[in-house]
Coordinates of C-alpha atoms in Angstrom, one line a residue:
Chain A
M1 CA 33.7 2.4 -43.7
T2 CA 32.5 5.3 -45.9
Q3 CA 30.6 7.1 -43.2
A4 CA 32.3 10.4 -42.3
A5 CA 33.7 10.7 -38.7
I6 CA 32.0 14.1 -38.3
E7 CA 29.3 15.8 -40.4
I8 CA 28.3 19.3 -39.6
R9 CA 25.5 21.0 -41.6
G10 CA 24.3 24.6 -41.3
L11 CA 25.7 24.9 -37.8
R12 CA 24.8 28.2 -36.0
K13 CA 25.5 29.2 -32.4
V14 CA 24.3 32.5 -31.0
F15 CA 25.2 33.6 -27.5
S16 CA 22.8 36.1 -26.0
K17 CA 23.9 38.1 -23.0
G18 CA 21.3 40.7 -22.1
R19 CA 20.7 42.6 -25.3
D20 CA 24.0 41.6 -26.9
R21 CA 23.8 38.8 -29.4
V22 CA 27.1 37.3 -30.4
V23 CA 27.1 35.0 -33.4
A24 CA 29.9 32.6 -32.7
V25 CA 29.2 30.1 -35.5
D26 CA 27.4 31.4 -38.5
G27 CA 26.2 28.6 -40.9
L28 CA 29.2 26.3 -40.8
D29 CA 29.4 23.1 -43.0
L30 CA 32.1 20.5 -42.6
E31 CA 32.9 16.9 -43.1
V32 CA 35.8 15.2 -41.3
R33 CA 36.8 11.9 -43.0
R34 CA 37.8 8.8 -41.1
G35 CA 41.5 8.5 -40.6
E36 CA 42.5 12.1 -41.3
V37 CA 43.8 14.8 -39.1
F38 CA 41.6 17.8 -39.8
G39 CA 42.6 21.3 -38.5
L40 CA 40.4 24.2 -37.9
L41 CA 42.6 27.3 -38.3
G42 CA 41.7 30.8 -37.4
P43 CA 42.2 33.7 -35.0
N44 CA 40.8 33.7 -31.5
G45 CA 37.1 34.4 -31.5
A46 CA 36.6 32.9 -34.9
G47 CA 34.3 30.1 -33.6
K48 CA 36.8 27.2 -33.7
T49 CA 36.3 26.2 -30.0
T50 CA 32.6 26.7 -30.1
T51 CA 32.3 24.4 -33.1
V52 CA 34.5 21.7 -31.5
E53 CA 32.6 21.9 -28.2
I54 CA 29.3 21.4 -30.0
C55 CA 30.8 18.3 -31.6
E56 CA 31.9 17.1 -28.1
G57 CA 28.4 17.6 -26.7
L58 CA 29.6 20.4 -24.3
Q59 CA 27.4 23.0 -26.0
Q60 CA 24.1 22.9 -27.7
P61 CA 23.8 24.3 -31.2
T62 CA 21.3 27.1 -31.9
E63 CA 20.6 25.6 -35.3
G64 CA 22.0 23.0 -37.6
E65 CA 23.0 19.3 -37.5
V66 CA 26.0 17.6 -36.1
I67 CA 26.6 13.9 -36.6
V68 CA 29.5 12.3 -34.8
L69 CA 30.5 8.7 -35.8
G70 CA 27.1 8.4 -37.3
L71 CA 25.4 9.3 -34.0
R72 CA 23.6 12.4 -32.8
W73 CA 23.8 14.2 -29.4
R74 CA 20.5 12.9 -28.1
G75 CA 19.1 10.2 -25.8
A76 CA 21.1 6.9 -25.5
E77 CA 23.3 7.9 -28.4
K78 CA 25.0 10.5 -26.2
S79 CA 26.7 7.9 -24.0
E80 CA 27.7 5.8 -27.0
I81 CA 29.5 8.9 -28.5
R82 CA 31.2 9.5 -25.2
Q83 CA 32.5 6.0 -25.1
R84 CA 34.0 6.3 -28.5
I85 CA 35.6 9.8 -28.5
G86 CA 38.6 11.3 -26.6
V87 CA 38.7 15.0 -25.7
S88 CA 41.4 17.4 -24.7
L89 CA 39.9 20.8 -23.8
Q90 CA 41.6 24.1 -24.2
D91 CA 43.5 24.7 -21.0
T92 CA 42.8 21.5 -19.1
Q93 CA 43.1 21.6 -15.4
F94 CA 43.4 18.6 -13.1
F95 CA 42.9 17.8 -9.5
E96 CA 46.1 19.3 -8.2
K97 CA 47.1 16.8 -5.6
Q98 CA 46.5 13.6 -7.7
T99 CA 49.5 12.0 -9.3
V100 CA 49.8 11.3 -13.1
V101 CA 49.1 7.6 -12.7
E102 CA 46.1 8.3 -10.5
I103 CA 44.6 10.7 -13.0
L104 CA 45.2 8.3 -15.9
T105 CA 43.7 5.4 -13.9
L106 CA 40.6 7.5 -13.1
F107 CA 40.1 8.4 -16.7
R108 CA 40.6 4.8 -17.9
S109 CA 38.0 3.7 -15.4
F110 CA 35.3 5.7 -17.2
Y111 CA 35.6 3.6 -20.4
E112 CA 34.7 0.0 -21.2
T113 CA 37.7 -0.6 -23.3
G114 CA 41.0 1.1 -23.8
R115 CA 44.8 1.0 -23.4
T116 CA 46.5 0.2 -20.2
V117 CA 47.8 3.1 -18.1
E118 CA 51.4 1.9 -18.6
E119 CA 51.0 2.0 -22.4
V120 CA 49.8 5.6 -22.4
V121 CA 52.5 6.7 -19.9
S122 CA 55.2 5.5 -22.3
M123 CA 53.4 6.8 -25.4
F124 CA 53.6 10.3 -23.9
S125 CA 57.0 9.9 -22.3
L126 CA 55.6 10.5 -18.8
Q127 CA 57.5 7.6 -17.1
E128 CA 59.6 9.8 -15.0
K129 CA 56.6 11.7 -13.7
I130 CA 54.1 9.0 -13.0
N131 CA 54.2 9.6 -9.2
S132 CA 54.3 13.4 -9.5
R133 CA 51.3 15.5 -8.5
T134 CA 49.8 17.3 -11.4
K135 CA 50.5 20.7 -9.9
D136 CA 54.2 20.0 -10.1
L137 CA 54.2 19.2 -13.8
S138 CA 55.6 21.7 -16.4
G139 CA 53.3 23.2 -19.0
G140 CA 54.4 20.7 -21.6
Q141 CA 54.0 17.7 -19.3
R142 CA 50.6 18.8 -18.2
Q143 CA 49.5 19.2 -21.8
R144 CA 50.9 15.8 -22.6
L145 CA 48.9 14.4 -19.7
A146 CA 45.7 16.1 -21.0
V147 CA 46.1 14.5 -24.4
A148 CA 47.1 11.2 -22.7
C149 CA 43.8 11.3 -20.8
A150 CA 42.0 11.8 -24.1
M151 CA 43.7 8.8 -25.6
V152 CA 43.6 6.3 -22.7
S153 CA 40.3 4.9 -24.0
E154 CA 41.8 4.2 -27.4
P155 CA 39.1 6.4 -29.0
E156 CA 38.1 6.3 -32.7
L157 CA 37.9 10.1 -32.8
L158 CA 40.0 12.6 -31.0
F159 CA 39.2 16.2 -30.3
L160 CA 42.2 18.5 -29.6
D161 CA 41.5 22.1 -28.8
E162 CA 44.8 24.1 -29.2
P163 CA 46.9 21.2 -27.9
T164 CA 50.2 23.0 -28.1
T165 CA 49.4 26.6 -27.3
G166 CA 52.0 28.0 -25.0
L167 CA 54.4 25.1 -25.3
D168 CA 58.1 25.2 -26.0
P169 CA 59.2 23.8 -29.4
Q170 CA 60.5 20.5 -28.0
S171 CA 57.2 19.7 -26.1
R172 CA 55.3 20.7 -29.3
R173 CA 57.3 18.2 -31.4
Q174 CA 56.7 15.4 -28.8
L175 CA 53.0 16.0 -28.9
W176 CA 53.0 16.1 -32.7
E177 CA 54.7 12.7 -32.7
S178 CA 52.1 11.3 -30.4
I179 CA 49.3 12.6 -32.6
Q180 CA 50.9 11.2 -35.7
G181 CA 51.3 7.8 -34.0
Y182 CA 47.6 7.9 -33.1
Q183 CA 46.7 8.6 -36.8
A184 CA 49.0 5.8 -38.0
G185 CA 46.9 3.5 -35.8
G186 CA 43.8 4.4 -37.7
G187 CA 42.5 7.3 -35.5
T188 CA 40.7 10.4 -36.7
V189 CA 41.5 13.9 -35.3
L190 CA 39.7 17.2 -35.3
M191 CA 41.9 19.8 -33.9
T192 CA 42.1 23.6 -33.6
T193 CA 45.2 25.6 -33.7
H194 CA 46.4 29.1 -34.5
Y195 CA 49.8 28.0 -35.4
M196 CA 50.3 27.7 -39.2
E197 CA 53.3 25.6 -38.8
E198 CA 51.4 23.1 -36.7
A199 CA 48.6 22.9 -39.3
E200 CA 51.1 22.4 -42.2
H201 CA 53.0 19.8 -40.3
L202 CA 50.1 17.7 -38.8
C203 CA 46.9 18.2 -40.8
N204 CA 45.8 16.3 -43.9
R205 CA 43.2 19.0 -44.5
V206 CA 42.7 22.4 -43.1
G207 CA 39.6 24.6 -42.8
I208 CA 40.2 28.3 -42.3
V209 CA 37.6 29.7 -40.0
D210 CA 36.7 33.4 -39.7
H211 CA 33.7 35.1 -38.2
G212 CA 32.0 31.7 -37.6
K213 CA 32.3 30.4 -41.2
I214 CA 34.7 28.2 -43.1
I215 CA 36.2 30.5 -45.7
A216 CA 38.7 28.0 -47.3
L217 CA 39.1 24.3 -47.1
D218 CA 41.8 22.2 -48.7
T219 CA 45.1 20.4 -48.0
P220 CA 47.8 22.7 -46.7
A221 CA 49.6 22.3 -50.0
G222 CA 46.4 23.0 -52.0
L223 CA 45.7 26.2 -50.0
I224 CA 49.3 27.4 -50.6
A225 CA 49.1 26.6 -54.3
S226 CA 45.9 28.7 -54.5
M227 CA 48.1 31.7 -53.9
G228 CA 49.5 31.2 -57.4
G229 CA 53.2 31.1 -56.4
D230 CA 55.2 29.0 -54.1
H231 CA 57.4 31.8 -52.8
V232 CA 57.2 35.2 -51.3
V233 CA 59.7 37.9 -51.9
E234 CA 59.7 40.8 -49.5
A235 CA 61.8 44.0 -49.8
E236 CA 62.3 47.2 -47.9
I237 CA 62.8 50.1 -50.4
E238 CA 63.1 53.7 -49.3
G239 CA 60.7 55.9 -51.1
L240 CA 59.0 52.9 -52.7
A241 CA 55.6 54.3 -53.5
S242 CA 56.9 57.5 -55.1
S243 CA 59.5 55.9 -57.4
L244 CA 58.2 52.4 -58.4
S245 CA 55.0 51.9 -60.2
S246 CA 52.7 48.9 -59.7
A247 CA 53.1 48.1 -63.4
E248 CA 56.9 47.9 -63.1
V249 CA 56.7 45.4 -60.3
A250 CA 54.0 43.3 -62.0
A251 CA 56.3 43.1 -65.1
L252 CA 59.1 41.4 -63.2
P253 CA 59.4 37.7 -64.2
T254 CA 57.0 35.2 -62.5
V255 CA 55.3 37.7 -60.2
Q256 CA 51.7 36.7 -59.5
E257 CA 50.6 39.3 -57.0
H258 CA 52.2 42.1 -55.1
T259 CA 51.3 44.6 -52.4
F260 CA 52.8 48.0 -51.3
A261 CA 52.7 48.9 -47.7
G262 CA 54.7 52.0 -47.0
D263 CA 58.3 51.1 -47.9
H264 CA 57.5 47.4 -47.8
L265 CA 57.0 45.5 -51.0
S266 CA 55.6 42.0 -50.9
M267 CA 55.4 39.7 -54.0
T268 CA 54.0 36.2 -54.5
V269 CA 56.3 34.6 -57.1
A270 CA 57.0 31.3 -58.8
A271 CA 60.7 31.8 -59.3
P272 CA 62.6 34.0 -56.8
H273 CA 65.9 33.5 -58.6
L274 CA 64.5 35.4 -61.6
V275 CA 62.6 38.0 -59.6
V276 CA 65.4 39.2 -57.4
P277 CA 68.0 40.1 -60.1
G278 CA 65.2 41.8 -62.0
L279 CA 64.3 43.9 -59.0
I280 CA 67.9 44.8 -58.3
D281 CA 68.4 45.9 -61.9
L282 CA 65.2 48.0 -61.8
L283 CA 66.4 49.8 -58.6
A284 CA 69.9 50.3 -60.0
A285 CA 68.5 51.9 -63.1
K286 CA 66.6 54.4 -61.0
G287 CA 69.5 55.0 -58.6
M288 CA 67.5 53.6 -55.6
S289 CA 68.8 51.5 -52.8
M290 CA 67.3 48.5 -51.0
D291 CA 67.4 48.2 -47.1
G292 CA 66.3 44.6 -46.8
L293 CA 65.4 41.6 -48.9
A294 CA 63.9 38.3 -47.8
T295 CA 62.5 35.3 -49.7
R296 CA 60.6 32.4 -48.2
H297 CA 58.1 29.7 -49.1
T298 CA 54.5 30.7 -49.1
S299 CA 52.8 29.6 -45.9
L300 CA 49.3 29.2 -44.6
E301 CA 49.8 32.6 -42.9
D302 CA 50.0 34.2 -46.4
V303 CA 46.8 32.3 -47.4
F304 CA 45.1 33.7 -44.3
V305 CA 46.2 37.2 -44.9
K306 CA 45.0 37.1 -48.5
L307 CA 41.6 35.6 -47.5
T308 CA 40.9 37.9 -44.6
G309 CA 43.1 40.9 -45.1
R310 CA 44.3 40.4 -41.6
L311 CA 47.2 38.7 -39.8
L312 CA 46.2 35.7 -37.7
R313 CA 47.7 37.3 -34.7
D314 CA 45.4 40.3 -35.0
G315 CA 42.7 38.2 -33.5
D316 CA 44.7 37.9 -30.3
A317 CA 44.1 41.5 -29.4
E318 CA 40.4 40.8 -28.7
Chain B
M1 CA 42.3 46.5 -8.8
T2 CA 40.9 44.0 -6.2
F3 CA 38.3 46.6 -5.4
R4 CA 37.1 46.9 -9.0
E5 CA 37.1 43.1 -9.4
F6 CA 34.9 43.0 -6.3
I7 CA 32.4 45.7 -7.2
R8 CA 32.0 44.3 -10.7
S9 CA 30.8 41.0 -9.4
P10 CA 27.2 41.5 -8.3
G11 CA 27.1 38.1 -6.5
S12 CA 30.0 39.1 -4.2
V13 CA 28.5 42.5 -3.5
F14 CA 25.2 41.0 -2.5
W15 CA 26.7 38.4 -0.2
T16 CA 29.1 40.9 1.4
Y17 CA 26.6 43.7 2.0
G18 CA 23.1 42.7 1.2
F19 CA 23.0 39.3 2.9
P20 CA 24.4 40.4 6.4
L21 CA 21.9 43.3 6.4
L22 CA 19.1 40.8 5.7
M23 CA 20.3 38.6 8.5
V24 CA 20.3 41.5 10.9
V25 CA 16.8 42.5 9.9
A26 CA 15.5 38.9 10.2
I27 CA 17.1 38.1 13.6
G28 CA 16.2 41.6 14.9
L29 CA 12.5 40.9 14.0
A30 CA 12.6 37.5 15.6
F31 CA 14.2 38.7 18.9
Q32 CA 12.8 42.2 19.3
S33 CA 10.7 41.3 22.4
K34 CA 10.8 44.0 25.0
K35 CA 11.4 41.8 27.9
P36 CA 14.1 39.2 28.4
P37 CA 13.1 35.6 27.6
P38 CA 11.5 33.6 30.4
L39 CA 13.6 31.1 32.3
P40 CA 12.1 27.6 32.2
V41 CA 12.0 25.8 35.6
A42 CA 10.0 22.9 36.9
V43 CA 8.7 21.8 40.3
V44 CA 8.2 18.1 41.2
E45 CA 4.8 17.3 42.5
S46 CA 4.7 17.0 46.2
D47 CA 2.7 18.0 49.3
F48 CA 4.5 21.3 49.2
A49 CA 4.3 21.9 45.6
A50 CA 1.2 24.1 45.5
A51 CA 2.8 26.7 47.7
D52 CA 6.1 26.5 45.9
V53 CA 4.5 26.8 42.5
A54 CA 2.5 29.8 43.6
A55 CA 5.6 31.5 45.0
L56 CA 7.6 30.8 41.8
R57 CA 4.8 31.9 39.5
G58 CA 4.8 35.2 41.4
N59 CA 8.1 35.9 39.6
P60 CA 7.4 37.0 36.0
R61 CA 10.9 36.0 34.8
L62 CA 10.2 32.3 35.5
E63 CA 8.2 30.0 33.4
V64 CA 7.0 27.3 35.8
Q65 CA 5.6 23.9 35.1
V66 CA 4.6 21.1 37.5
V67 CA 5.9 17.6 36.6
D68 CA 6.4 14.2 38.1
A69 CA 9.8 13.3 39.3
E70 CA 10.8 11.2 36.2
T71 CA 9.6 13.8 33.6
G72 CA 11.4 16.5 35.6
E73 CA 14.7 14.5 35.4
T74 CA 14.4 13.9 31.7
Q75 CA 13.5 17.5 30.9
F76 CA 16.4 18.7 33.0
R77 CA 18.8 16.4 31.3
R78 CA 17.6 17.6 27.9
G79 CA 18.1 21.2 28.9
K80 CA 14.4 21.9 28.5
I81 CA 14.4 23.4 32.0
L82 CA 17.3 25.2 33.8
V83 CA 16.3 24.3 37.4
L84 CA 14.4 21.4 38.9
V85 CA 12.9 22.1 42.4
S86 CA 11.9 19.1 44.6
M87 CA 11.3 18.4 48.3
K88 CA 13.7 15.9 50.0
K89 CA 13.3 15.3 53.7
G90 CA 11.9 18.7 54.4
V91 CA 14.6 20.4 52.5
L92 CA 13.9 22.2 49.2
N93 CA 16.3 20.7 46.7
I94 CA 17.3 22.7 43.7
K95 CA 19.0 20.7 41.0
L96 CA 20.9 22.7 38.4
D97 CA 24.0 22.7 36.2
E98 CA 26.0 25.9 36.6
T99 CA 27.8 25.4 33.3
R100 CA 24.6 26.0 31.3
P101 CA 23.9 29.5 30.1
D102 CA 21.3 31.5 32.1
T103 CA 21.4 29.0 35.0
E104 CA 22.9 31.5 37.5
I105 CA 20.1 33.9 36.8
A106 CA 17.5 31.3 37.1
K107 CA 19.0 30.1 40.4
L108 CA 18.8 33.7 41.8
H109 CA 15.2 34.1 40.8
V110 CA 14.2 30.7 42.2
D111 CA 16.0 31.2 45.5
G112 CA 14.5 34.7 45.9
A113 CA 11.0 33.4 45.1
L114 CA 11.2 30.5 47.5
R115 CA 12.5 32.6 50.4
V116 CA 9.6 35.1 49.9
R117 CA 7.2 32.2 50.3
A118 CA 7.8 31.9 54.0
P119 CA 9.1 35.2 55.3
G120 CA 10.6 34.8 58.8
H121 CA 10.7 31.0 58.3
P122 CA 14.0 30.4 56.7
V123 CA 13.8 27.7 54.0
Q124 CA 16.6 25.2 53.7
I125 CA 17.8 25.1 50.1
A126 CA 20.3 22.7 48.8
H127 CA 22.0 23.1 45.4
E128 CA 22.8 20.0 43.5
T129 CA 25.1 19.7 40.5
T130 CA 24.9 16.2 39.2
P131 CA 27.6 14.7 37.0
G132 CA 26.3 13.4 33.7
W133 CA 23.8 16.1 33.6
R134 CA 26.0 18.9 32.7
Y135 CA 26.0 21.3 29.8
I136 CA 28.8 19.4 28.1
D137 CA 26.8 16.2 28.1
W138 CA 24.1 18.1 26.3
L139 CA 26.5 19.9 24.0
I140 CA 28.4 16.9 22.6
P141 CA 25.5 15.5 20.5
G142 CA 24.8 19.0 19.2
L143 CA 28.5 19.4 18.2
I144 CA 28.3 16.1 16.2
G145 CA 25.3 17.6 14.4
L146 CA 27.0 20.8 13.8
N147 CA 30.1 19.1 12.4
L148 CA 28.1 17.0 10.0
L149 CA 26.4 20.2 8.8
G150 CA 29.7 22.0 8.3
A151 CA 31.3 19.0 6.6
G152 CA 28.3 18.7 4.2
M153 CA 28.3 22.4 3.4
W154 CA 31.9 23.3 3.1
G155 CA 33.3 19.9 2.1
V156 CA 30.8 19.4 -0.7
G157 CA 29.6 22.8 -1.8
F158 CA 33.0 24.4 -1.9
N159 CA 34.7 21.5 -3.6
L160 CA 32.1 21.1 -6.3
V161 CA 32.0 24.7 -7.3
Q162 CA 35.8 24.8 -7.3
M163 CA 35.8 21.9 -9.7
R164 CA 33.3 23.8 -11.8
V165 CA 35.3 27.0 -11.8
K166 CA 38.5 25.2 -12.8
N167 CA 36.7 23.4 -15.7
I168 CA 37.4 20.0 -14.2
L169 CA 33.6 19.3 -14.3
R170 CA 33.6 20.2 -18.0
R171 CA 36.3 17.6 -18.6
L172 CA 34.4 15.0 -16.7
M173 CA 31.2 15.8 -18.6
V174 CA 32.8 14.6 -21.9
T175 CA 33.5 11.2 -20.4
P176 CA 30.9 8.4 -20.4
M177 CA 30.4 8.9 -16.6
H178 CA 26.8 9.8 -15.7
K179 CA 26.3 12.7 -13.3
S180 CA 24.5 10.4 -10.8
E181 CA 27.5 8.1 -10.7
F182 CA 29.7 11.1 -10.1
M183 CA 27.6 12.4 -7.3
V184 CA 27.1 9.0 -5.5
A185 CA 30.9 8.5 -5.6
F186 CA 31.3 12.0 -4.2
L187 CA 28.8 11.1 -1.4
M188 CA 30.6 7.9 -0.6
S189 CA 33.9 9.6 -0.3
R190 CA 32.4 12.1 2.1
L191 CA 30.9 9.4 4.2
I192 CA 34.3 7.8 4.6
L193 CA 35.7 11.1 5.8
V194 CA 32.8 12.1 8.1
V195 CA 32.3 9.0 10.1
P196 CA 35.8 9.2 11.8
E197 CA 35.1 12.9 12.4
A198 CA 32.0 12.1 14.4
A199 CA 33.8 9.3 16.2
A200 CA 36.6 11.7 17.2
I201 CA 34.1 14.0 18.8
V202 CA 32.4 11.2 20.7
A203 CA 35.8 9.9 21.8
F204 CA 36.9 13.4 23.0
G205 CA 33.6 13.7 24.9
V206 CA 34.0 10.3 26.6
Y207 CA 37.7 10.5 27.5
L208 CA 38.2 14.2 28.1
F209 CA 34.9 15.2 29.6
D210 CA 33.5 11.9 30.9
V211 CA 30.4 12.2 28.8
P212 CA 28.5 9.0 29.3
I213 CA 27.2 7.2 26.2
V214 CA 24.1 5.5 27.4
G215 CA 22.7 4.2 24.1
S216 CA 24.1 2.0 21.4
L217 CA 27.0 3.3 19.3
W218 CA 25.5 1.5 16.3
T219 CA 22.4 3.7 16.6
V220 CA 24.7 6.7 16.8
L221 CA 26.5 5.5 13.7
L222 CA 23.2 5.1 11.9
L223 CA 22.2 8.7 12.8
V224 CA 25.6 10.0 11.8
I225 CA 25.3 8.4 8.4
L226 CA 21.8 9.6 7.8
G227 CA 22.8 13.1 8.9
A228 CA 25.9 13.0 6.7
I229 CA 23.8 12.0 3.6
S230 CA 21.2 14.7 4.4
F231 CA 23.8 17.5 4.7
T232 CA 25.9 16.2 1.7
G233 CA 22.7 16.2 -0.4
L234 CA 21.9 19.7 0.8
G235 CA 25.4 20.9 0.0
M236 CA 25.1 19.3 -3.5
V237 CA 21.8 21.0 -4.1
I238 CA 23.3 24.4 -3.2
A239 CA 26.3 23.8 -5.3
S240 CA 24.4 22.2 -8.2
R241 CA 24.4 25.4 -10.4
A242 CA 26.5 28.0 -8.6
R243 CA 29.3 29.3 -10.8
T244 CA 31.4 31.3 -8.4
I245 CA 32.9 30.6 -5.0
E246 CA 31.3 33.8 -3.7
T247 CA 27.8 32.7 -4.7
V248 CA 28.1 29.2 -3.2
S249 CA 29.6 30.6 0.0
G250 CA 26.7 33.0 0.4
L251 CA 24.2 30.3 -0.3
M252 CA 25.8 28.0 2.2
N253 CA 25.9 30.7 4.9
L254 CA 22.2 31.4 4.2
T255 CA 21.5 27.7 4.8
M256 CA 23.8 27.2 7.7
L257 CA 23.1 30.2 9.8
P258 CA 19.4 29.4 10.6
M259 CA 20.5 25.8 11.4
W260 CA 23.2 27.0 13.8
L261 CA 20.8 29.3 15.5
L262 CA 17.6 27.3 15.5
G263 CA 18.8 23.7 15.4
G264 CA 19.5 23.2 19.0
C265 CA 23.2 23.0 18.7
F266 CA 24.2 25.3 21.6
F267 CA 21.0 25.9 23.4
D268 CA 17.6 24.3 23.4
S269 CA 15.3 25.4 20.5
D270 CA 12.2 25.3 22.7
R271 CA 13.3 28.6 24.0
F272 CA 12.5 30.3 20.7
P273 CA 9.2 32.1 20.4
D274 CA 6.2 30.0 19.3
F275 CA 6.1 31.6 15.8
V276 CA 9.6 30.4 15.1
Q277 CA 8.9 26.8 16.1
P278 CA 7.5 25.7 12.6
F279 CA 10.9 26.7 11.1
V280 CA 12.7 24.8 13.8
K281 CA 10.8 21.7 13.0
V282 CA 11.6 21.6 9.3
L283 CA 15.4 21.8 9.8
P284 CA 17.0 18.4 9.6
I285 CA 19.6 19.4 12.2
T286 CA 16.9 19.8 14.8
H287 CA 15.8 16.2 14.3
L288 CA 19.4 14.9 14.2
N289 CA 20.4 16.6 17.4
E290 CA 17.2 15.6 19.2
A291 CA 17.7 11.9 18.2
L292 CA 21.5 12.0 19.0
R293 CA 20.7 13.3 22.5
C294 CA 18.0 10.7 23.1
V295 CA 20.4 7.9 22.2
I296 CA 23.6 9.3 23.8
S297 CA 22.2 10.7 27.0
E298 CA 19.1 8.6 27.6
G299 CA 19.8 5.3 25.9
A300 CA 17.0 5.5 23.4
G301 CA 16.9 2.6 20.9
V302 CA 16.0 2.7 17.2
A303 CA 12.3 2.2 18.0
D304 CA 12.3 5.3 20.2
I305 CA 13.6 7.6 17.5
L306 CA 11.6 6.3 14.5
P307 CA 10.1 9.7 13.7
E308 CA 13.5 11.4 13.6
L309 CA 15.0 8.5 11.6
G310 CA 12.0 8.7 9.2
F311 CA 12.5 12.5 8.8
L312 CA 16.2 12.2 8.1
G313 CA 15.8 9.3 5.8
A314 CA 13.2 11.1 3.7
F315 CA 15.3 14.3 3.8
S316 CA 18.4 12.3 2.5
V317 CA 16.5 10.8 -0.4
I318 CA 14.8 14.0 -1.4
A319 CA 18.1 16.1 -1.1
M320 CA 20.2 13.6 -3.1
G321 CA 17.4 13.2 -5.7
L322 CA 17.1 16.9 -6.1
A323 CA 20.8 17.3 -6.3
I324 CA 21.2 14.8 -9.1
R325 CA 18.2 16.4 -10.9
C326 CA 19.5 20.0 -10.7
F327 CA 23.2 19.3 -11.1
R328 CA 24.9 21.0 -14.1
W329 CA 28.5 20.2 -15.1
T330 CA 29.1 23.7 -16.6

């Protein structure tokens, strides 16, 4: 099939509360291909959840067009979309006194076709908890149950809104494996996250969302390559601004870009093994000392900072 | 902190301060009559009736009507009158149930009036309290109605809004389930819970207080089911869009309080002033209680309570239809 799993064109969503008008999504275009895991990445309040909820039929767009599995959110097509998608909302809550197996049986009953409850239980390693009430589950187990409910119908398209927020590393890995297993079986995923690591690990393509628009879209590797260098070298140098010039830093071997922030120097480079000795020689010649040095691979976080001038986490303060 | 949370939710503030004040004003307006309400009594037609009636009518506190023996009995049993005066073998017989509110006062006024009728010629008065005619016999059907109302309001309204607040309804919205399927399922589960509840009240009445069940229990069951659907539907309409527990609680109180007061649960609604009667007649609980009393105390069959069944049936259909129409998942 050549038809895209999701097509979004010119999507706008404006919330009006009294005189305040908040533009949550501001002319967003996107195409999610069949069989891929697509990640929407961005700080809180960027419009990720609103976009996903419009695709899920939970919210109405103010403007624009959304086509899900070749269908639109209108008339009889609505129930067909609902039969074919699986959804895990941000912060899913359940009926507290129902057990895991009861919840899964309930969700399975909504769909014409799907997996058996036993299959889903073992996919998500919930065997030991099948007769536990949902209020007694840990955060990780509850989140696995939420995704299990989304997958019990064997959907063609899965929406996951921040599936691993607040989870410990082990629970996160378990969920990642389940999502990768689903993709291996031919499934398509549209997910949101604000974990770079998660996007790099899981997503075939990533769209970076800020202020209701997609500001960059590529594979994680492609986005990182757009930074010009694969590595970042960071150094703490006392009296940096007064003694080192921008030109001196730029002249170091393979440096693509650099920034000064107080005593903090950050450089995007192609070959750290050439840059670091060069920097040390430069400092030695000037009789200066270095308080700290770190090198790492360029991450999506660096891409985001470059594109928006902000750290992803800044959005959390809203 | 709790205080700021509270004063910053306009809904809560209204239901805490505004609504009780409105209730006080409304009830005050309805009951601001200067004199105490009249006490309804009846005299059975007999040779002596004319004189008795005249004597009783001389007392402004009493509201006197003349009836035949059978009507008198029925009205007494239904609690429409507090005291039934009749002549038996030359003795004035006063039938009453001391467990009913206001009966003692009515008895004093009746005694006094009848003694004045023949000064110097002492009248023989017998007081008769008949089992099966007591206040409890009248009360049990009303309690069934009241419980169905409470279950419909709290069990449905509260639960639905809680599911909305916790975003459970949002999660259900993205499944293929239609809202009408959800609501009918909800109604069914309520019926399964409510029928045993009504049965428990009847059983308590029968075994603990010897309340006689004259009519058919199947007819009672039919009424219980219709009542449950009516009130569940009403609860769903109230909860169809409310977004906070405070709002739905207020709306439920607003609906329940008039029904408690006017619906004939604890005392007969005929005793309200005439201008209140149209409100009494549109409340489903009035019809439910009336029909339950006719079946339980008087052995009425389905044919005798057709108007009430019709009203409750229509109310059920309209309430459920409106609930499904108005319902919002989010």
